[in-house]
Amino acid sequence: MSYPKRTAALASAAALAGSAVLLAAPAAHADVVDVNYRCQTPIGVKSAVSPIDMTGVRSGSGYKITMSWRKGVSSSPVELGKGAMTPSATVSLGGADTGTLAVSGPANAAAIPANTPIKISDLSGTYTPRKTGKVTFTPGTLVIKALGTTTTCNPTNSPGPGLTLQVTAPGGSSSGASSSSSSGGSPSGGQLPQTGPDDSAIALGTLGGTVLLAGTAGALWLTRRGQTAHR
């Protein structure tokens, strides 16, 4: 093969390989959603609107889901020192799965001045699919703990999903139910194969008979050997 033809063949192979990788990657669709939070704080009710980004990345048998706040929410009448504030939140699941996913993140890395919107750090959690299909992730309740107090912020505008992800349940199950099957080979645990109660009894009886016959034959052989030695 000439050099130009070999180069063209390699380029075509690389393009096909790249296409295969893209086809194998899980399909994800993310939207920035505006969440209108109503926060119950120790000093009363406060409101704030923050756009939220959500991402999903395959991690082992599950998916790492991350929420990112573009604007701060709520505020504190006093300065919050470094590490004084810890956030967490929930994500509502929809589509092929239901329920909630808990996400959390680190405490504030720098002091937050008084009466300043609190910037929430990225919150992440691992989602393990129970069903294979398209799952939506929608921002839920935000909880801020600081200086011994708890502020709870609930969305009031029914935000849409921030992320839609095509997921695969462990084992490729489409129903989410756990099941086990055998495709041949010896049974685990050293157990005898069983097709019914009678078969088990026969198998055990045959095994016992084999051991008994071997023992008897060995005893007879030893006896005869002893008699021959005394002749």
XYZ file of C-alpha atoms in Angstrom:
231
model
C 0.000 0.000 0.000
C 1.354 3.431 -0.939
C 2.010 6.079 1.704
C -0.933 8.358 0.673
C -3.368 5.422 0.733
C -2.035 4.192 4.093
C -2.426 7.704 5.561
C -6.001 7.950 4.285
C -6.842 4.526 5.740
C -5.457 5.469 9.146
C -7.391 8.744 9.131
C -10.609 6.904 8.275
C -10.012 4.378 11.071
C -9.383 7.188 13.570
C -12.579 8.934 12.514
C -14.596 5.741 12.936
C -13.042 5.128 16.361
C -13.909 8.668 17.421
C -17.492 8.169 16.259
C -17.724 4.946 18.266
C -16.536 6.727 21.401
C -19.125 9.465 20.932
C -21.894 6.920 20.410
C -20.844 4.990 23.535
C -20.864 8.090 25.779
C -24.053 8.648 27.829
C -26.343 11.282 26.378
C -26.703 14.311 28.663
C -28.650 17.514 28.238
C -28.242 20.390 30.688
C -30.143 23.654 31.035
C -29.430 26.611 33.289
C -32.546 26.982 35.432
C -33.553 30.003 37.505
C -34.614 28.924 40.969
C -36.648 31.320 43.076
C -35.772 30.406 46.656
C -37.852 31.273 49.682
C -35.497 30.967 52.638
C -36.640 30.577 56.214
C -33.795 32.140 58.203
C -33.336 32.654 61.952
C -34.210 36.337 61.446
C -37.169 35.892 59.113
C -38.058 35.034 55.521
C -35.788 36.086 52.667
C -36.029 35.486 48.928
C -33.413 35.147 46.239
C -33.234 34.001 42.624
C -30.185 32.072 41.452
C -29.430 30.423 38.106
C -28.221 26.855 38.668
C -26.085 24.681 36.410
C -26.179 20.897 36.742
C -23.774 18.320 35.317
C -23.624 14.542 35.316
C -20.481 12.460 34.825
C -20.171 8.666 34.873
C -18.471 7.462 38.055
C -18.070 3.718 38.499
C -21.507 2.088 38.387
C -23.209 5.443 39.039
C -23.121 9.096 38.028
C -21.662 12.086 39.852
C -24.287 14.846 39.834
C -23.084 18.396 40.561
C -25.061 21.589 41.199
C -23.424 24.981 40.687
C -24.936 28.295 41.863
C -24.244 31.349 39.722
C -25.512 33.800 42.357
C -25.591 33.915 46.121
C -28.705 33.163 48.140
C -29.840 34.454 51.543
C -27.410 36.395 53.744
C -26.245 36.695 57.309
C -26.511 39.738 59.614
C -23.046 38.879 60.951
C -19.861 37.845 59.227
C -19.438 34.130 58.656
C -15.824 33.185 59.214
C -13.951 30.679 57.083
C -15.529 27.214 57.429
C -18.534 28.531 59.383
C -21.166 27.712 56.744
C -21.986 24.215 55.398
C -24.470 23.756 52.523
C -26.431 20.738 51.318
C -29.385 20.208 49.016
C -31.708 17.690 47.439
C -32.300 16.926 43.784
C -35.639 15.563 42.586
C -35.534 12.646 40.140
C -37.999 12.214 37.312
C -38.490 10.300 34.101
C -37.316 6.696 34.362
C -36.644 7.038 38.100
C -38.237 8.780 41.070
C -37.149 9.973 44.488
C -34.503 12.408 45.659
C -30.727 12.585 45.594
C -28.779 14.225 48.426
C -25.892 16.471 47.407
C -23.380 18.234 49.628
C -20.225 20.298 49.443
C -17.417 21.863 51.441
C -17.766 24.680 53.929
C -17.037 28.234 52.792
C -13.359 28.628 51.904
C -13.296 32.335 52.766
C -15.101 34.624 55.204
C -18.524 35.905 54.086
C -19.158 39.532 55.047
C -22.352 40.473 56.883
C -25.452 41.231 54.785
C -23.811 39.765 51.682
C -25.499 37.121 49.509
C -24.059 33.748 50.482
C -22.299 32.055 47.560
C -22.958 28.337 47.715
C -20.072 26.031 46.791
C -20.630 23.309 44.224
C -22.679 20.456 45.695
C -22.243 16.895 44.485
C -23.681 13.452 45.084
C -23.463 10.021 43.478
C -26.583 8.738 41.774
C -26.860 4.972 41.230
C -29.620 4.190 38.727
C -32.280 1.668 39.681
C -33.636 1.662 36.144
C -32.186 2.142 32.688
C -33.621 5.078 30.773
C -33.774 8.853 30.621
C -33.717 10.496 34.067
C -34.281 14.174 34.862
C -32.662 16.048 37.761
C -34.417 19.104 39.217
C -33.064 21.437 41.948
C -34.819 20.905 45.262
C -34.474 22.162 48.823
C -31.295 23.974 49.878
C -30.144 23.827 53.516
C -27.523 26.185 54.969
C -26.078 25.519 58.412
C -24.025 28.270 60.052
C -23.131 29.275 63.601
C -25.483 26.701 65.101
C -28.469 27.829 62.995
C -30.245 26.244 60.017
C -31.679 28.099 57.022
C -33.999 26.155 54.723
C -34.621 27.419 51.188
C -37.413 25.941 49.062
C -38.038 26.632 45.361
C -41.319 28.493 44.843
C -41.391 28.699 41.044
C -41.463 24.967 40.183
C -38.189 25.052 38.231
C -37.744 22.666 35.340
C -35.070 19.975 35.181
C -31.520 21.267 35.203
C -30.188 18.034 33.730
C -31.499 15.152 31.638
C -29.292 12.091 31.520
C -29.560 8.765 29.718
C -28.503 6.298 32.413
C -27.801 2.583 32.593
C -28.621 0.619 35.727
C -25.915 -1.722 37.069
C -26.246 -5.005 35.210
C -28.198 -3.341 32.409
C -31.540 -3.977 34.104
C -34.427 -2.013 32.631
C -36.740 -2.677 35.568
C -34.382 -1.907 38.435
C -35.200 -5.219 40.126
C -32.244 -7.287 41.211
C -32.061 -10.768 39.744
C -29.582 -13.592 39.435
C -29.184 -16.190 36.725
C -26.865 -19.032 35.838
C -25.365 -19.626 32.427
C -23.663 -22.921 33.150
C -20.543 -23.953 35.023
C -20.252 -25.511 38.446
C -22.506 -24.212 41.224
C -20.915 -21.884 43.754
C -20.169 -22.921 47.312
C -19.407 -26.546 46.423
C -23.101 -27.459 46.370
C -24.400 -30.360 44.345
C -26.613 -29.615 41.328
C -30.272 -29.864 42.203
C -33.259 -30.266 39.895
C -35.667 -31.435 42.578
C -35.803 -32.878 46.079
C -35.690 -36.511 44.867
C -32.704 -35.827 42.632
C -30.809 -34.334 45.582
C -31.476 -37.396 47.726
C -30.342 -39.724 44.926
C -27.211 -37.661 44.311
C -26.290 -37.659 47.987
C -27.068 -41.371 48.311
C -24.908 -42.217 45.304
C -22.059 -40.141 46.667
C -22.334 -41.851 50.050
C -22.481 -45.289 48.403
C -19.365 -44.550 46.392
C -17.431 -43.603 49.509
C -18.728 -46.705 51.322
C -17.746 -49.051 48.482
C -14.307 -47.523 48.266
C -13.873 -47.957 51.985
C -14.989 -51.576 51.871
C -12.731 -52.384 48.911
C -9.814 -50.815 50.694
C -10.497 -52.809 53.829
C -10.776 -56.078 51.843
C -7.533 -55.337 49.981
C -5.717 -54.658 53.248
C -7.116 -57.830 54.796
C -6.057 -59.967 51.873
C -2.640 -58.346 51.830
C -2.250 -59.137 55.506
C -3.266 -62.750 55.000
C -0.796 -63.117 52.107
C 1.997 -61.703 54.234
C 1.390 -64.331 56.932
C 1.560 -67.268 54.491
